[in-house]
GROMACS .gro file of N, CA and C in nm:
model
  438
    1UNK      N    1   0.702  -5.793  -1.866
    1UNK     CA    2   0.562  -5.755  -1.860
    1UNK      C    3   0.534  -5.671  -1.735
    2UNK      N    4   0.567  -5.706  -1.611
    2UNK     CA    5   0.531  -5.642  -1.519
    2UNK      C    6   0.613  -5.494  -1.509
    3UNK      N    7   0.753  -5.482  -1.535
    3UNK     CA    8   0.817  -5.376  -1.569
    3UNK      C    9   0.723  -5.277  -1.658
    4UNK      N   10   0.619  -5.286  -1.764
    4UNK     CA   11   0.576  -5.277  -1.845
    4UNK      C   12   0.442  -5.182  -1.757
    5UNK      N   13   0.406  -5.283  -1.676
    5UNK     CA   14   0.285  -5.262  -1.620
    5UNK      C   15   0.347  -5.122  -1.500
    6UNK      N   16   0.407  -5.130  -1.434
    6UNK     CA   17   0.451  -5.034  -1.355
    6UNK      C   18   0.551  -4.918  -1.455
    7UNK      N   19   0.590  -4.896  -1.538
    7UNK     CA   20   0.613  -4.807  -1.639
    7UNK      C   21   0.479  -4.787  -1.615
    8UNK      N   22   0.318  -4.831  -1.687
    8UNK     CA   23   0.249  -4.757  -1.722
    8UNK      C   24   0.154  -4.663  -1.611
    9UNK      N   25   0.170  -4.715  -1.487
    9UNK     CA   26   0.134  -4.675  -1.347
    9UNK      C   27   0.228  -4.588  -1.318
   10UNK      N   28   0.332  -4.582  -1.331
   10UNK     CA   29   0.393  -4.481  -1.269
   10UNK      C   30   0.367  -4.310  -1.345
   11UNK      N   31   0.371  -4.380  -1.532
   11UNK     CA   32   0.339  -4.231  -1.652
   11UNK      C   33   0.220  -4.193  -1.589
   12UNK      N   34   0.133  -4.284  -1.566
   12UNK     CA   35  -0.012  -4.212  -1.561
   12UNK      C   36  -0.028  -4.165  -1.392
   13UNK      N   37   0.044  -4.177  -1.276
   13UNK     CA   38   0.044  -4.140  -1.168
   13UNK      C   39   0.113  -3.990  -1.172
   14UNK      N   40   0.231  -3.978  -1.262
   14UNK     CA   41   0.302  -3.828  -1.254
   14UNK      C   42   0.197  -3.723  -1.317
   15UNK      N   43   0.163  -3.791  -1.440
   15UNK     CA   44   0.028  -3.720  -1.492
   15UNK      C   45  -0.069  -3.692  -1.447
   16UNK      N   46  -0.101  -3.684  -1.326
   16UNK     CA   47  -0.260  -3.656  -1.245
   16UNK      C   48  -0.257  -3.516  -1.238
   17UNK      N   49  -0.092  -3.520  -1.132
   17UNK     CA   50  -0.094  -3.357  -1.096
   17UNK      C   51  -0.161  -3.263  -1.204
   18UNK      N   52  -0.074  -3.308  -1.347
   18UNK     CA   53  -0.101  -3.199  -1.450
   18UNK      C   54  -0.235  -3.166  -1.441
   19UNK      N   55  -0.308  -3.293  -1.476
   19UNK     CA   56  -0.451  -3.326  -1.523
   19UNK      C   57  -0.510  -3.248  -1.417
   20UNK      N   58  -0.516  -3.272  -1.293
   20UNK     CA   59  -0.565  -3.234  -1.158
   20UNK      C   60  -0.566  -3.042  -1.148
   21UNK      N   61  -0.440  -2.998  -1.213
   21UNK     CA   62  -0.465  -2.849  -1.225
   21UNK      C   63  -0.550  -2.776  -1.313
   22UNK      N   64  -0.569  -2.817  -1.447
   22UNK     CA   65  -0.612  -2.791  -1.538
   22UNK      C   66  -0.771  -2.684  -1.473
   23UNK      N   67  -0.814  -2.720  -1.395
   23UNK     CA   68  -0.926  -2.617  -1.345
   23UNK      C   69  -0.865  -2.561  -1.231
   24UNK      N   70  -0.868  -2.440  -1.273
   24UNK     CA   71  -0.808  -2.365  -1.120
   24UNK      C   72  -0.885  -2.339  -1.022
   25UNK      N   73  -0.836  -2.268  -0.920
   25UNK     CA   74  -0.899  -2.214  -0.809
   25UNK      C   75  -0.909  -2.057  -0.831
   26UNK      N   76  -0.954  -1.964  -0.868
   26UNK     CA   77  -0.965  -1.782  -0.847
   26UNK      C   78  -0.904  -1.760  -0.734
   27UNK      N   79  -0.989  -1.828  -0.618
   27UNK     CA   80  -0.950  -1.768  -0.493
   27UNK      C   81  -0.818  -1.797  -0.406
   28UNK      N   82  -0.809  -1.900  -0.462
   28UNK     CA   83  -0.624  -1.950  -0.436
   28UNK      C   84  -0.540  -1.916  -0.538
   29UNK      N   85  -0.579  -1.822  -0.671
   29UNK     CA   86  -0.534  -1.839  -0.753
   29UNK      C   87  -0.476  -1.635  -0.681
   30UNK      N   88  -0.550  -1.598  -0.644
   30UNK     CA   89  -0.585  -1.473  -0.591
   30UNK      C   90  -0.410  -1.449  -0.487
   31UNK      N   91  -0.425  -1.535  -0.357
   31UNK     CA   92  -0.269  -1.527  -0.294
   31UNK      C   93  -0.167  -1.555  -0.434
   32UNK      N   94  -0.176  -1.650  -0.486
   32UNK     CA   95  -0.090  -1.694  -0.579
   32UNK      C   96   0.015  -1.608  -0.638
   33UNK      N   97  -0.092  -1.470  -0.694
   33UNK     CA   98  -0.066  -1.391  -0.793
   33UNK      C   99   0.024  -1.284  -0.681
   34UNK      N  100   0.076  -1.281  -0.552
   34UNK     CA  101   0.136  -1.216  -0.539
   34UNK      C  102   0.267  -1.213  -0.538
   35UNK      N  103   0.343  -1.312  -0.620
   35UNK     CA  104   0.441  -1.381  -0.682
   35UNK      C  105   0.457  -1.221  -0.796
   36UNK      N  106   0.354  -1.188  -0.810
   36UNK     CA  107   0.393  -1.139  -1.003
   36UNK      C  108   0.341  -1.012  -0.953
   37UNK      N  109   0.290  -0.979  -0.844
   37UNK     CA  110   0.275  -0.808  -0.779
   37UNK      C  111   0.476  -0.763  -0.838
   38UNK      N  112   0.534  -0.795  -0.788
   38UNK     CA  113   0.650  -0.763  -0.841
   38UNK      C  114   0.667  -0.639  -0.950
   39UNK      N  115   0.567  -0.696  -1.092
   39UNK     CA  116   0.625  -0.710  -1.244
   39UNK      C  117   0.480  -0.605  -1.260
   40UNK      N  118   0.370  -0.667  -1.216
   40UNK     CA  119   0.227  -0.678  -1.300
   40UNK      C  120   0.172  -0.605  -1.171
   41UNK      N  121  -0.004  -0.505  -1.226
   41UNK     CA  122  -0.067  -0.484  -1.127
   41UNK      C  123  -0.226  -0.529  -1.191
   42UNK      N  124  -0.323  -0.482  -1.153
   42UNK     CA  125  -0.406  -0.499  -1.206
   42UNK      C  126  -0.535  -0.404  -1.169
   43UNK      N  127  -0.532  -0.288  -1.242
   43UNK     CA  128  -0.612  -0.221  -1.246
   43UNK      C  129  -0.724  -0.201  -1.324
   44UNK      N  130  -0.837  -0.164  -1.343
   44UNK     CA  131  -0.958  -0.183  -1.385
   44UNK      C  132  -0.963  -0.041  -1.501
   45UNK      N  133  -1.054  -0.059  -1.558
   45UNK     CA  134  -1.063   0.037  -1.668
   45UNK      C  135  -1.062   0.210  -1.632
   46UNK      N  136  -1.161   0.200  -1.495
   46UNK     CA  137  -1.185   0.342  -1.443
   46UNK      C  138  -1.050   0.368  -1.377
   47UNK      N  139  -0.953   0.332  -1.379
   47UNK     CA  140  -0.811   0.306  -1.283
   47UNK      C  141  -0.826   0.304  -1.179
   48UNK      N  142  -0.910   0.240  -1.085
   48UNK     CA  143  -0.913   0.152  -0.977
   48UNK      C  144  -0.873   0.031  -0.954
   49UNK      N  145  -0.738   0.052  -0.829
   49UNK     CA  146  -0.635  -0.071  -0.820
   49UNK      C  147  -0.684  -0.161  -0.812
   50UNK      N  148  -0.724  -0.298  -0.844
   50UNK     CA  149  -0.776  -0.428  -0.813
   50UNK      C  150  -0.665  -0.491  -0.722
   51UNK      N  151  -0.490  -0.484  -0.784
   51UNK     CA  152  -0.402  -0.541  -0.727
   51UNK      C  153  -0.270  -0.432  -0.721
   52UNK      N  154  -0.247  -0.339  -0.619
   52UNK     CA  155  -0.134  -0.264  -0.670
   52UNK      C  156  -0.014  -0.335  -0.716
   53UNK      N  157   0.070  -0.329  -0.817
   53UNK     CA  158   0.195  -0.381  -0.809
   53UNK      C  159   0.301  -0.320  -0.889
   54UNK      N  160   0.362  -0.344  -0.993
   54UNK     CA  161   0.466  -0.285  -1.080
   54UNK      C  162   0.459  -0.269  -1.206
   55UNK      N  163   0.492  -0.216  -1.276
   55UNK     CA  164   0.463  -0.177  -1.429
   55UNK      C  165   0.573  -0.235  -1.513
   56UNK      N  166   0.609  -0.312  -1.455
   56UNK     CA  167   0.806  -0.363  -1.541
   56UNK      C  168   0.697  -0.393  -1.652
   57UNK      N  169   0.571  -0.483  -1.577
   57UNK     CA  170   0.535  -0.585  -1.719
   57UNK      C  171   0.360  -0.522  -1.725
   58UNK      N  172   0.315  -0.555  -1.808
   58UNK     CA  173   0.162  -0.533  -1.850
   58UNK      C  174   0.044  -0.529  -1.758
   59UNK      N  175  -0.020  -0.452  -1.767
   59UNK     CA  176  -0.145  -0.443  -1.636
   59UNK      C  177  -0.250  -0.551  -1.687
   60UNK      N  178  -0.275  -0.644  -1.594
   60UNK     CA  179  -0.342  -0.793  -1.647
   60UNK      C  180  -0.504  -0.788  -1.651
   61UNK      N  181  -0.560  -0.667  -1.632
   61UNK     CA  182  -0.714  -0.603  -1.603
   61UNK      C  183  -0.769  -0.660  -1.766
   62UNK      N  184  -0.843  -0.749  -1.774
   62UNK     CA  185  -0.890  -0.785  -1.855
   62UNK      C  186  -0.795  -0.901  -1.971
   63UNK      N  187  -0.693  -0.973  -1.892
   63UNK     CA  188  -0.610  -0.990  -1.998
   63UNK      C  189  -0.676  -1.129  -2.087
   64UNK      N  190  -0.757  -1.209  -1.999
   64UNK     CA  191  -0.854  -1.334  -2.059
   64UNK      C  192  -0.929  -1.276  -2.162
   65UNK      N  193  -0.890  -1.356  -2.295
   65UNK     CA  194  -0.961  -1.291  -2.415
   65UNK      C  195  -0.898  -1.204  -2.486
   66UNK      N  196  -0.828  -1.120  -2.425
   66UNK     CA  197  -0.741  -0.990  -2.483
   66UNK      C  198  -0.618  -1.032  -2.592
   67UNK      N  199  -0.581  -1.007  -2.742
   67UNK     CA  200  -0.501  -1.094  -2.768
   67UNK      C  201  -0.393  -1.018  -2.745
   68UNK      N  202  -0.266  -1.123  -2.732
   68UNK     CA  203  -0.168  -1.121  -2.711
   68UNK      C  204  -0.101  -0.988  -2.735
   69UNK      N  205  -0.034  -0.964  -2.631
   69UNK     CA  206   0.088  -0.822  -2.679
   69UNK      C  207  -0.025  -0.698  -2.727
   70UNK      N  208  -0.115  -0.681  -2.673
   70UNK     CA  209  -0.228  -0.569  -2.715
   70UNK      C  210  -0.263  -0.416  -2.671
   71UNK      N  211  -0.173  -0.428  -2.543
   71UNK     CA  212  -0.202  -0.301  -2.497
   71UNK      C  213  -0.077  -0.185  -2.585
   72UNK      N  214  -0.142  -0.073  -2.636
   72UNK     CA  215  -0.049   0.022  -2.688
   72UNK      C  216   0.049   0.099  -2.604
   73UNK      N  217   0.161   0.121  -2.685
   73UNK     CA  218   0.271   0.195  -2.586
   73UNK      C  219   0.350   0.075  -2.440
   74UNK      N  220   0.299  -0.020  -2.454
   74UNK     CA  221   0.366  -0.070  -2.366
   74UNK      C  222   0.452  -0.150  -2.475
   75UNK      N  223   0.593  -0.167  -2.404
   75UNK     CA  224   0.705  -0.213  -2.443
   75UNK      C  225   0.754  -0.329  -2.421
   76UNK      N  226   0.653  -0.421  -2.550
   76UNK     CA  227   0.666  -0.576  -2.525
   76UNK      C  228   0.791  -0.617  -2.577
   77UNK      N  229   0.858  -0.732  -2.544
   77UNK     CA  230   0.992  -0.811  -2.578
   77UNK      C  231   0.966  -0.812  -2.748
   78UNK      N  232   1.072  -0.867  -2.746
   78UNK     CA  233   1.092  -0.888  -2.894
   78UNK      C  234   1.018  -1.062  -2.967
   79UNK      N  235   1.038  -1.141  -2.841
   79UNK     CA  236   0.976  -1.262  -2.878
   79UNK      C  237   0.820  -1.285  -2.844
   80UNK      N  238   0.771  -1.207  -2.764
   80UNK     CA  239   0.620  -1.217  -2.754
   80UNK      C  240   0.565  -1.142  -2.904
   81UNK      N  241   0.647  -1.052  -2.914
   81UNK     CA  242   0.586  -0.968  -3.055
   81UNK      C  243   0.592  -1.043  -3.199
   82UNK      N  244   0.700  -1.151  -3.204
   82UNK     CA  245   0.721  -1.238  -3.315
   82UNK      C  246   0.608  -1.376  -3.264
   83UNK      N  247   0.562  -1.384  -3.154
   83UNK     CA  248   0.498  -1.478  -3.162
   83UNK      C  249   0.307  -1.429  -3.171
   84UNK      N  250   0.338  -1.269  -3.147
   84UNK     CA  251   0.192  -1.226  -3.214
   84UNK      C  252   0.163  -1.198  -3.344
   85UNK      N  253   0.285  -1.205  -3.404
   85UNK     CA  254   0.301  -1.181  -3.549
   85UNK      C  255   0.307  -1.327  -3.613
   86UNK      N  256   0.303  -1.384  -3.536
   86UNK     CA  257   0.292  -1.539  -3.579
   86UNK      C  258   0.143  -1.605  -3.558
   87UNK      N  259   0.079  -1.547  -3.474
   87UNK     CA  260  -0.022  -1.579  -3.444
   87UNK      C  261  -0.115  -1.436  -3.430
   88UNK      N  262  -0.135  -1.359  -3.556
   88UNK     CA  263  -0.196  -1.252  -3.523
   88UNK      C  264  -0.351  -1.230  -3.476
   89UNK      N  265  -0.438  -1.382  -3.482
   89UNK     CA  266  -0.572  -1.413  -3.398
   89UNK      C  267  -0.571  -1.418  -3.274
   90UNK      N  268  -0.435  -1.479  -3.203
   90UNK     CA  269  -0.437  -1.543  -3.085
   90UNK      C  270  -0.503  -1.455  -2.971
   91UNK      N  271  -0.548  -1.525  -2.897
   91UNK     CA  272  -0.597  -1.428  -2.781
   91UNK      C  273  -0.530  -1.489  -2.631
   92UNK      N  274  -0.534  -1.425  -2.534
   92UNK     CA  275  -0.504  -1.499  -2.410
   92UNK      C  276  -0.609  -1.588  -2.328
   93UNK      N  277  -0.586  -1.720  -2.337
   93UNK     CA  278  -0.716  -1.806  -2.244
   93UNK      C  279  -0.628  -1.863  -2.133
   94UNK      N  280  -0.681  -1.940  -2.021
   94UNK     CA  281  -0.665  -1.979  -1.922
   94UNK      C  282  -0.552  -2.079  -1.969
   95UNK      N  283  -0.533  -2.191  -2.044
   95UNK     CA  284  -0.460  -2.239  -2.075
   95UNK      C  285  -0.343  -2.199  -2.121
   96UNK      N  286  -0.308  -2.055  -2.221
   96UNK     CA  287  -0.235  -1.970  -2.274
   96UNK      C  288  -0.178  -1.951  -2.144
   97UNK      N  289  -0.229  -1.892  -2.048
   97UNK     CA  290  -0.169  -1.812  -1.981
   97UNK      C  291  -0.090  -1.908  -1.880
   98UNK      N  292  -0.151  -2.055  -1.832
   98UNK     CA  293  -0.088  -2.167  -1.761
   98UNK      C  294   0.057  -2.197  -1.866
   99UNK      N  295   0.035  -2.215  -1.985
   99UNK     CA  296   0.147  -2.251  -2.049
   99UNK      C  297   0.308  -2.149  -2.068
  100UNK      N  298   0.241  -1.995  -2.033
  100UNK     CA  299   0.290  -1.914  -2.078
  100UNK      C  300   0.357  -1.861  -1.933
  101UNK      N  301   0.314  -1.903  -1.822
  101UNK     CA  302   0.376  -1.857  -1.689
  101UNK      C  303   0.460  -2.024  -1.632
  102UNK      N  304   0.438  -2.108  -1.683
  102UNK     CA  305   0.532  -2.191  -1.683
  102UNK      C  306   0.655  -2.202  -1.708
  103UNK      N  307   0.638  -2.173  -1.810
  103UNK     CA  308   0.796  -2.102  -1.914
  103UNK      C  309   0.798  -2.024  -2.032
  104UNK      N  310   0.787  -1.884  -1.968
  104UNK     CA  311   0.787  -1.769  -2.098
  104UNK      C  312   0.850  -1.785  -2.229
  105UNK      N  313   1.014  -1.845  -2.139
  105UNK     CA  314   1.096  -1.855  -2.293
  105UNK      C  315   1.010  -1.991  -2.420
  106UNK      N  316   1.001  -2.081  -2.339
  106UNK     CA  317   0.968  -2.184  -2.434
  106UNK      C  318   0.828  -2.164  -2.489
  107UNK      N  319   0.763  -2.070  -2.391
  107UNK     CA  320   0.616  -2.035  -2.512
  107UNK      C  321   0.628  -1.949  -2.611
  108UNK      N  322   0.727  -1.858  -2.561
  108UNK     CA  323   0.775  -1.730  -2.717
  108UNK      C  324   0.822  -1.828  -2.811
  109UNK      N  325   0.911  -1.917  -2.775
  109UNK     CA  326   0.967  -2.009  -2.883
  109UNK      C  327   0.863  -2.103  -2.951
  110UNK      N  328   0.772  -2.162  -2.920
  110UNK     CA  329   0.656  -2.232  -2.938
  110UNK      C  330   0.603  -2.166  -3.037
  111UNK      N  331   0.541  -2.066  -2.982
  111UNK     CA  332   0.404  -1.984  -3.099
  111UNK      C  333   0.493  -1.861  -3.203
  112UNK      N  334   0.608  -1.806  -3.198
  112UNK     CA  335   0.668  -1.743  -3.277
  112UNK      C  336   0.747  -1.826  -3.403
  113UNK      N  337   0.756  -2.000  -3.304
  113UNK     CA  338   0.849  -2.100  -3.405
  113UNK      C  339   1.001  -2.017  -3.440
  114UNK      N  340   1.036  -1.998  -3.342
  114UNK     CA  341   1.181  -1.915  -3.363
  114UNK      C  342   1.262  -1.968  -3.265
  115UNK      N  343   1.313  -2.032  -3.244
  115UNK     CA  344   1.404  -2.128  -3.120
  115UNK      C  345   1.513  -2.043  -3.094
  116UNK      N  346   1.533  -1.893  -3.136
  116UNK     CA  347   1.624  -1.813  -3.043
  116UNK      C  348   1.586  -1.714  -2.971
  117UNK      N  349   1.397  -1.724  -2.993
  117UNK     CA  350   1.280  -1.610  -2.896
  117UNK      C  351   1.352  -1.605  -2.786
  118UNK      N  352   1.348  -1.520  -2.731
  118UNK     CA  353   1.333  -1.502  -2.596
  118UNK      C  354   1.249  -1.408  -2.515
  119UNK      N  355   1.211  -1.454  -2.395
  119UNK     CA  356   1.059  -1.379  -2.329
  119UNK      C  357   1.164  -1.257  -2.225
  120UNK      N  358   1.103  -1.143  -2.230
  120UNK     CA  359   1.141  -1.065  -2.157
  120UNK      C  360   1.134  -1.102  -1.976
  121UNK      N  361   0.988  -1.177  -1.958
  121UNK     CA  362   0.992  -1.212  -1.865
  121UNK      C  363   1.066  -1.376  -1.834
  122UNK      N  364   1.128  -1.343  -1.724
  122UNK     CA  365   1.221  -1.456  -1.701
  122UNK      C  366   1.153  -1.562  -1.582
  123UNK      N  367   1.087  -1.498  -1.505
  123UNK     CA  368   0.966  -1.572  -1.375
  123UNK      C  369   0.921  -1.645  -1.447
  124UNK      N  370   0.952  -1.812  -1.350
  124UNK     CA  371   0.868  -1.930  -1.398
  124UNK      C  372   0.762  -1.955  -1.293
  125UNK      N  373   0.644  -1.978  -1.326
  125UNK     CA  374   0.589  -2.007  -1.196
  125UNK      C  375   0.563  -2.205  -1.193
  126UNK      N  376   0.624  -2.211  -1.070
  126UNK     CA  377   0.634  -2.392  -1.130
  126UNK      C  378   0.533  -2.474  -1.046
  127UNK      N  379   0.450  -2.410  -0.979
  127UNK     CA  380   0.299  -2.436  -0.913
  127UNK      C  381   0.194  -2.372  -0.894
  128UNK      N  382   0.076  -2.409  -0.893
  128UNK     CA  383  -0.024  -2.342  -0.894
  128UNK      C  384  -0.049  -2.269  -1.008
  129UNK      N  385  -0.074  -2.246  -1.155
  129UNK     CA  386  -0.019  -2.204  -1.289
  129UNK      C  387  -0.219  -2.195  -1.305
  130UNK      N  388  -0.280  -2.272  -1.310
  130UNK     CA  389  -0.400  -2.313  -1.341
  130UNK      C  390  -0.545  -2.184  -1.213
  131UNK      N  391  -0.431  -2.174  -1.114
  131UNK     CA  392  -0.469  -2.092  -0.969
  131UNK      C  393  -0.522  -1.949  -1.063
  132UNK      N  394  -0.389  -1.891  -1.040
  132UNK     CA  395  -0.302  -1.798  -1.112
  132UNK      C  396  -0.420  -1.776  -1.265
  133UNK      N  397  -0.427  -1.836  -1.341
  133UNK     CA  398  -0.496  -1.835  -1.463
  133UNK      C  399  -0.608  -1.816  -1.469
  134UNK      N  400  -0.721  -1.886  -1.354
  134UNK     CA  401  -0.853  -1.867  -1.287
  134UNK      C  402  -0.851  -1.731  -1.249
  135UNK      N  403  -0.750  -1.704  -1.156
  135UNK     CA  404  -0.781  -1.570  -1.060
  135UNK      C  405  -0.786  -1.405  -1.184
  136UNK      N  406  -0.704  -1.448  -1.305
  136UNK     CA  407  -0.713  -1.313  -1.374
  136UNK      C  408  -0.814  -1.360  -1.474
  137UNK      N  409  -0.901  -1.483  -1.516
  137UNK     CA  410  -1.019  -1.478  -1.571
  137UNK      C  411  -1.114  -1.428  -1.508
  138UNK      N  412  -1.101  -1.386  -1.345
  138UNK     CA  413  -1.200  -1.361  -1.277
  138UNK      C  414  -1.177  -1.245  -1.274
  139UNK      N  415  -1.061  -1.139  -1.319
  139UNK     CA  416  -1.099  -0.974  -1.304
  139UNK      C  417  -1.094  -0.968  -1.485
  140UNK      N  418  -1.112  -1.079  -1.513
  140UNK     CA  419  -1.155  -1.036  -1.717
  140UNK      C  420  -1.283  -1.039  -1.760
  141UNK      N  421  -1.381  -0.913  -1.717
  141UNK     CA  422  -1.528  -0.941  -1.734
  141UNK      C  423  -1.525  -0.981  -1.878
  142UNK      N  424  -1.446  -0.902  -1.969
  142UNK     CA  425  -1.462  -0.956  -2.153
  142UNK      C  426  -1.464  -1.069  -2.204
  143UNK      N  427  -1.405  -1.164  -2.080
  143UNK     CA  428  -1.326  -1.316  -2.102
  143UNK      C  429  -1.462  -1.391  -2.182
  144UNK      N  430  -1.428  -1.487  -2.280
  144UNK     CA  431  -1.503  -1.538  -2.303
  144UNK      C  432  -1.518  -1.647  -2.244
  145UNK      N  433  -1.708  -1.683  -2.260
  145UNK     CA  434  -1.768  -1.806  -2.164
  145UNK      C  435  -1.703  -1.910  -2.185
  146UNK      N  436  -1.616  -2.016  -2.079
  146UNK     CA  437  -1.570  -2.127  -2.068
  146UNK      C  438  -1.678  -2.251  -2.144
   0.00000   0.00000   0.00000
């Protein structure tokens, strides 16, 4: 019994963190994102830099709301594209995007249902995910109301 009882204290103690991120910070979410300056920049419609960074991967200016794999001419992986073709409604929300910078591969595999997807992007981000997710709902004026 008491084994029982501390099993269930300990599940629900590892579980806070999760629970505890789930609302991010923008403004901590803001340093965060310079993890992914690397890959990503984020420029605004009039092409004014919000965040200079790299073009390997998608410019994130509006990406809350935006569905998945949407911008034209850019040269998405092969498993984000089977998992927009799997989900051709989907859009990107704060949660999407926490689940999806956690582990690219296992979310292409998730929403495409193809367990040999693989995400072009290989960056896991293994803290602050919820930060990070806040901070580009906050340059997504389109985003829809929480």
């Amino acid at each position: 019994m008491k084994l029982a009882i501390v099993g269930a204290l300990l599940g629900a103690t590892l579980a806070i963190p999760a629970v505890a991120q789930e609302a991010g910070d923008a403004a901590a979410g803001e340093g965060e994102f310079r993890k992914c300056r690397a890959c990503h920049m984020i420029q605004d419609d009039s092409g004014t830099d919000i965040v200079k960074g790299g073009a390997t991967g998608p410019n994130l200016w509006n990406i809350v709301g935006a569905p998945i794999a949407h911008m034209e001419g850019f040269n998405y992986g092969d498993g984000l594209l089977a998992a927009k073709e799997a989900n051709p409604d989907m859009v990107w929300t704060e949660e999407e995007l926490v689940a999806y910078v956690t582990d690219p591969t296992a979310w292409v595999k998730e929403k495409s249902g193809d367990d040999s997807a693989r995400s072009k992007m290989t960056f896991k981000l293994n803290r602050n995910q919820a930060d990070v997710a806040a901070y580009l709902a906050s340059v997504s004026p389109d985003a829809p109301a929480e």
